[in-house]
Coordinates of C-alpha atoms in Angstrom, one line a residue:
M1 CA 0.0 0.0 0.0
S2 CA 1.3 3.4 -0.9
R3 CA 1.8 6.0 1.8
P4 CA 1.5 9.6 0.6
P5 CA 3.1 12.1 2.9
T6 CA -0.2 13.9 3.5
F7 CA -3.8 13.9 2.5
A8 CA -4.2 17.7 2.9
P9 CA -3.7 19.6 -0.4
P10 CA -0.5 21.7 0.1
P11 CA -0.3 25.3 -1.1
G12 CA -0.4 25.4 -4.9
T13 CA -2.8 22.5 -5.2
R14 CA -6.6 22.4 -5.1
P15 CA -9.3 19.7 -5.0
L16 CA -11.1 19.4 -8.3
A17 CA -14.4 17.7 -9.2
L18 CA -13.6 16.5 -12.7
R19 CA -16.9 16.2 -14.5
T20 CA -17.1 13.9 -17.5
G21 CA -19.6 12.1 -19.7
R22 CA -19.1 9.1 -17.5
G23 CA -19.5 10.7 -14.1
T24 CA -17.6 13.0 -11.7
F25 CA -14.2 12.0 -10.5
A26 CA -12.4 13.4 -7.4
A27 CA -9.1 15.0 -8.4
L28 CA -6.2 17.2 -7.2
E29 CA -4.9 19.9 -9.6
A30 CA -1.9 22.1 -9.7
A31 CA -1.0 24.6 -12.5
P32 CA 1.8 27.0 -13.3
V33 CA 1.4 30.5 -11.8
A34 CA 4.2 32.6 -13.1
R35 CA 4.8 31.0 -16.5
P36 CA 2.8 29.8 -19.5
V37 CA 1.4 26.3 -19.4
T38 CA 3.5 23.9 -21.5
G39 CA 1.2 20.9 -21.3
T40 CA -1.3 19.0 -19.2
A41 CA -0.8 15.7 -17.4
L42 CA -3.4 13.2 -16.2
L43 CA -2.1 10.9 -13.4
L44 CA -3.7 7.6 -12.5
P45 CA -2.9 5.9 -9.1
G46 CA -2.4 2.2 -8.4
F47 CA -4.1 -0.6 -6.6
T48 CA -5.5 0.5 -3.1
G49 CA -4.0 3.9 -3.9
S50 CA -5.5 7.3 -4.6
K51 CA -4.8 10.7 -6.2
E52 CA -2.8 11.6 -3.0
D53 CA -0.1 9.2 -4.1
F54 CA 1.0 12.0 -6.5
I55 CA 0.5 14.9 -4.0
A56 CA 4.2 15.6 -3.4
M57 CA 4.8 15.8 -7.2
L58 CA 2.1 18.2 -8.2
V59 CA 3.7 21.5 -7.3
P60 CA 7.2 20.6 -8.7
L61 CA 5.5 19.6 -12.0
A62 CA 3.5 22.9 -12.0
R63 CA 6.7 24.8 -11.5
A64 CA 8.1 23.0 -14.5
G65 CA 5.3 24.4 -16.6
Y66 CA 2.7 21.7 -16.5
R67 CA -0.9 21.6 -15.4
V68 CA -1.3 18.3 -13.5
V69 CA -4.5 16.5 -12.5
A70 CA -4.3 13.4 -10.4
V71 CA -7.6 11.4 -10.2
D72 CA -9.3 8.8 -8.0
G73 CA -10.6 6.2 -10.4
R74 CA -14.1 4.9 -10.3
G75 CA -14.6 3.3 -6.8
Q76 CA -11.3 4.6 -5.5
Y77 CA -11.3 6.7 -2.3
E78 CA -13.3 9.8 -3.1
S79 CA -14.7 8.8 -6.5
E80 CA -18.0 7.0 -6.0
G81 CA -18.6 3.6 -7.4
P82 CA -20.8 0.5 -6.7
R83 CA -19.6 -1.5 -3.7
N84 CA -21.0 -4.9 -4.6
D85 CA -21.2 -5.0 -8.4
Q86 CA -17.8 -5.7 -10.1
S87 CA -19.0 -5.2 -13.7
P88 CA -18.4 -1.4 -13.7
Y89 CA -14.7 -2.1 -12.9
A90 CA -13.9 -4.2 -15.9
Q91 CA -10.7 -2.9 -17.4
S92 CA -12.5 -1.7 -20.6
E93 CA -14.9 0.3 -18.4
L94 CA -12.0 1.9 -16.5
A95 CA -10.2 2.6 -19.7
H96 CA -13.3 4.4 -21.1
D97 CA -13.3 6.5 -17.9
V98 CA -9.8 7.6 -18.6
L99 CA -10.8 8.6 -22.2
A100 CA -13.7 10.6 -20.7
Q101 CA -11.4 12.3 -18.2
A102 CA -9.0 13.2 -21.1
A103 CA -11.9 14.6 -23.1
S104 CA -13.0 16.7 -20.1
L105 CA -9.5 18.1 -19.6
S106 CA -9.3 19.0 -23.3
Q107 CA -12.7 20.7 -23.3
A108 CA -11.8 22.7 -20.2
A109 CA -8.7 23.9 -22.0
G110 CA -10.9 25.3 -24.7
S111 CA -8.7 28.0 -26.1
G112 CA -5.8 25.6 -26.5
D113 CA -3.6 27.2 -23.8
R114 CA -3.2 23.9 -21.9
G115 CA -0.8 22.3 -24.4
P116 CA -0.6 18.5 -25.2
L117 CA -2.0 15.9 -22.8
H118 CA 0.4 13.4 -21.2
L119 CA -0.8 10.3 -19.5
V120 CA 0.9 8.7 -16.5
G121 CA -0.2 5.5 -14.7
H122 CA 1.4 4.0 -11.6
S123 CA 1.2 0.2 -11.1
L124 CA -2.4 -0.8 -11.7
G125 CA -3.0 2.7 -13.1
G126 CA -0.3 2.0 -15.7
Q127 CA -2.3 -1.0 -17.0
I128 CA -5.5 1.0 -17.1
A129 CA -3.7 3.8 -18.9
R130 CA -2.3 1.2 -21.4
A131 CA -5.8 -0.1 -22.0
A132 CA -7.1 3.4 -22.6
V133 CA -4.3 4.2 -25.1
L134 CA -5.0 0.9 -26.9
L135 CA -8.6 1.9 -27.3
D136 CA -7.7 5.4 -28.6
P137 CA -4.2 6.9 -28.5
S138 CA -5.3 10.1 -30.2
P139 CA -6.0 12.3 -27.0
F140 CA -2.5 11.7 -25.7
R141 CA 0.9 13.1 -26.6
S142 CA 2.8 10.5 -24.5
L143 CA 2.3 7.6 -22.0
T144 CA 4.5 7.0 -18.9
L145 CA 4.2 3.6 -17.2
M146 CA 5.5 4.0 -13.6
S147 CA 6.3 0.7 -11.8
S148 CA 3.8 -1.0 -14.1
G149 CA 4.9 -4.2 -15.9
P150 CA 4.1 -5.9 -19.2
A151 CA 1.7 -8.5 -17.8
E152 CA 0.5 -10.0 -14.5
V153 CA 2.3 -9.2 -11.3
D154 CA 5.0 -11.3 -9.6
P155 CA 3.7 -14.7 -8.4
V156 CA 4.3 -13.8 -4.7
Q157 CA 2.1 -10.6 -5.2
Q158 CA -0.5 -12.7 -7.0
Q159 CA -0.9 -14.8 -3.9
K160 CA -1.3 -11.7 -1.8
V161 CA -3.9 -10.3 -4.1
V162 CA -5.9 -13.6 -4.1
L163 CA -5.8 -13.7 -0.3
L164 CA -7.0 -10.1 -0.1
S165 CA -9.8 -10.8 -2.5
Q166 CA -10.9 -13.8 -0.5
A167 CA -10.9 -11.6 2.7
L168 CA -12.9 -8.9 1.0
T169 CA -15.5 -11.4 -0.1
A170 CA -15.9 -12.7 3.5
L171 CA -15.3 -9.8 5.8
P172 CA -16.2 -6.1 6.2
M173 CA -13.6 -3.6 5.1
E174 CA -12.9 -2.6 8.7
E175 CA -12.0 -6.1 9.7
V176 CA -9.8 -6.6 6.6
W177 CA -7.9 -3.4 7.5
D178 CA -7.4 -4.5 11.0
A179 CA -6.1 -7.9 9.8
M180 CA -3.7 -6.2 7.3
Q181 CA -2.3 -4.0 10.1
A182 CA -1.8 -6.9 12.4
M183 CA 0.0 -9.0 9.8
E184 CA 2.2 -6.2 8.4
P185 CA 2.5 -3.0 10.4
P186 CA 2.8 0.0 8.1
V187 CA 6.2 1.7 7.6
P188 CA 6.3 5.2 9.1
A189 CA 5.6 8.0 6.6
P190 CA 8.5 10.1 5.5
E191 CA 7.9 12.9 7.9
E192 CA 7.7 10.5 10.9
T193 CA 10.8 9.5 12.8
A194 CA 11.5 6.4 14.9
T195 CA 11.5 8.5 18.1
E196 CA 8.2 10.2 17.2
G197 CA 6.4 7.0 16.2
R198 CA 3.5 7.0 13.8
N199 CA 1.4 10.1 13.3
P200 CA -2.1 9.0 14.5
E201 CA -3.8 11.5 12.1
H202 CA -1.9 10.1 9.2
E203 CA -2.8 6.6 10.1
E204 CA -6.4 7.5 10.4
A205 CA -6.3 9.1 7.0
L206 CA -4.9 5.9 5.5
R207 CA -7.6 3.9 7.2
R208 CA -10.3 6.3 5.9
R209 CA -9.0 6.0 2.4
W210 CA -9.2 2.2 2.7
L211 CA -12.7 2.2 4.0
L212 CA -13.9 4.5 1.2
H213 CA -12.6 2.2 -1.5
S214 CA -15.2 0.0 -3.1
P215 CA -14.7 -3.7 -2.2
A216 CA -16.0 -4.6 -5.7
Q217 CA -13.4 -2.4 -7.3
L218 CA -10.5 -3.9 -5.3
I219 CA -11.7 -7.5 -6.1
A220 CA -12.2 -6.7 -9.8
T221 CA -8.9 -4.8 -10.3
G222 CA -7.0 -7.3 -8.2
H223 CA -8.1 -10.0 -10.6
Q224 CA -6.9 -7.9 -13.4
L225 CA -3.4 -7.7 -11.8
T226 CA -3.2 -11.5 -11.6
T227 CA -4.4 -12.2 -15.1
E228 CA -3.3 -9.3 -17.3
P229 CA -1.9 -10.5 -20.6
D230 CA 1.3 -9.1 -22.3
R231 CA 0.2 -6.2 -24.6
V232 CA 3.7 -4.7 -25.1
A233 CA 3.7 -5.2 -28.9
A234 CA 0.3 -3.6 -29.3
L235 CA 1.3 -0.6 -27.2
R236 CA 4.6 -0.2 -29.2
D237 CA 2.6 -0.2 -32.4
T238 CA 0.6 2.8 -31.4
G239 CA 3.7 5.0 -32.1
L240 CA 3.1 7.0 -29.0
P241 CA 6.2 8.3 -27.2
L242 CA 6.6 6.0 -24.2
H243 CA 8.4 6.3 -20.9
V244 CA 9.1 3.5 -18.3
V245 CA 9.9 4.7 -14.8
S246 CA 10.7 2.6 -11.7
G247 CA 12.7 2.6 -8.5
T248 CA 15.9 0.7 -8.1
V249 CA 13.9 -2.2 -6.5
D250 CA 10.4 -3.4 -7.1
D251 CA 8.6 -6.4 -5.5
T252 CA 5.6 -6.2 -7.8
W253 CA 7.3 -6.4 -11.2
P254 CA 11.1 -7.1 -11.0
V255 CA 13.2 -4.3 -12.3
P256 CA 15.0 -6.5 -14.9
L257 CA 11.5 -7.2 -16.3
L258 CA 10.8 -3.5 -16.5
D259 CA 14.1 -3.0 -18.2
D260 CA 13.2 -5.6 -20.8
M261 CA 9.8 -4.1 -21.3
A262 CA 11.3 -0.7 -22.0
V263 CA 13.6 -2.2 -24.7
R264 CA 10.6 -4.0 -26.3
L265 CA 8.6 -0.8 -26.3
D266 CA 11.6 1.3 -27.6
A267 CA 10.7 3.5 -24.6
H268 CA 12.7 6.1 -22.7
R269 CA 13.8 4.5 -19.4
T270 CA 14.3 6.2 -16.0
V271 CA 15.4 4.5 -12.8
I272 CA 14.8 6.6 -9.7
K273 CA 17.6 6.0 -7.2
G274 CA 16.5 5.2 -3.7
A275 CA 12.9 4.5 -4.7
G276 CA 10.9 1.3 -4.5
H277 CA 7.6 0.4 -6.1
S278 CA 6.3 4.0 -5.5
P279 CA 8.8 6.5 -6.8
N280 CA 6.1 9.1 -6.7
T281 CA 6.0 8.9 -2.9
D282 CA 9.6 7.7 -2.2
R283 CA 11.4 10.3 -4.3
P284 CA 8.8 12.8 -5.6
D285 CA 11.1 15.6 -6.6
D286 CA 13.4 13.3 -8.6
T287 CA 10.4 11.6 -10.2
A288 CA 8.7 14.9 -11.1
R289 CA 12.0 16.1 -12.7
A290 CA 12.2 12.9 -14.8
L291 CA 8.6 13.3 -16.0
A292 CA 8.9 16.9 -16.9
E293 CA 12.2 16.3 -18.8
F294 CA 10.5 13.5 -20.8
W295 CA 7.5 15.7 -21.5
D296 CA 9.7 18.6 -22.6
R297 CA 11.1 16.3 -25.3
H298 CA 7.6 15.8 -26.7
P299 CA 5.9 19.2 -27.1
D300 CA 2.7 19.4 -29.1
A301 CA 3.1 17.7 -32.5

């Protein structure tokens, strides 16, 4: 589970209700203040995550000239979704949501002063982003896959996802959370020290995020993570500029597998030193810099 440093939008960011033809999605937005907008980026979080997973990157990206919008997907955290029906969380449905979000951002730009639209997906969000691009690459200028592999997750992670899905089927969300905390106590957030211990408010925010997730969404997307086929060739054939980002270690998709995927995609490759599966929370400044430098190489065609 990702652990964003805060759930409170810092100065320079604002909550956004992103209205689309497929419903309204909770989002966080940051935009340049003292310089023109070079482009817009749509950021998709991973499994059990939320828009806050990008919160420490938003202002750095805005300072680099980009309007950035991080969203909660359908059934994630503050974006509503059915809690018992899995069908709205089929990958194709989530991909159509992304295309609707892209259309909304393009319509909001209106006068064309928002520049090209870049798509970023972390982990599960990367696979949903890929599915959206395979449906229609035309809204996007580039795609960045962050800690998101070519197919299903590592076998050990598959076992964990299956166990979680079984628990979600049998138990209330509160009991599943308590069981997860008992089995694997969370690592302190970056601003917490060993002497201070965990911040109770931060822990409660993490718990609240978990409880607001739809169980049906978690079960459906968990199944996708354990069964996703390899679509690398199809993605390469879109001709879209591609970027593969990861930390130096990753327990969900091994880094050598991500290296190989980047070669197969003919993609730009960035490894964020000192980061694990979530470079966006582990090393947000370095990750933001890598994203902006990649986008700068691909201005509006």
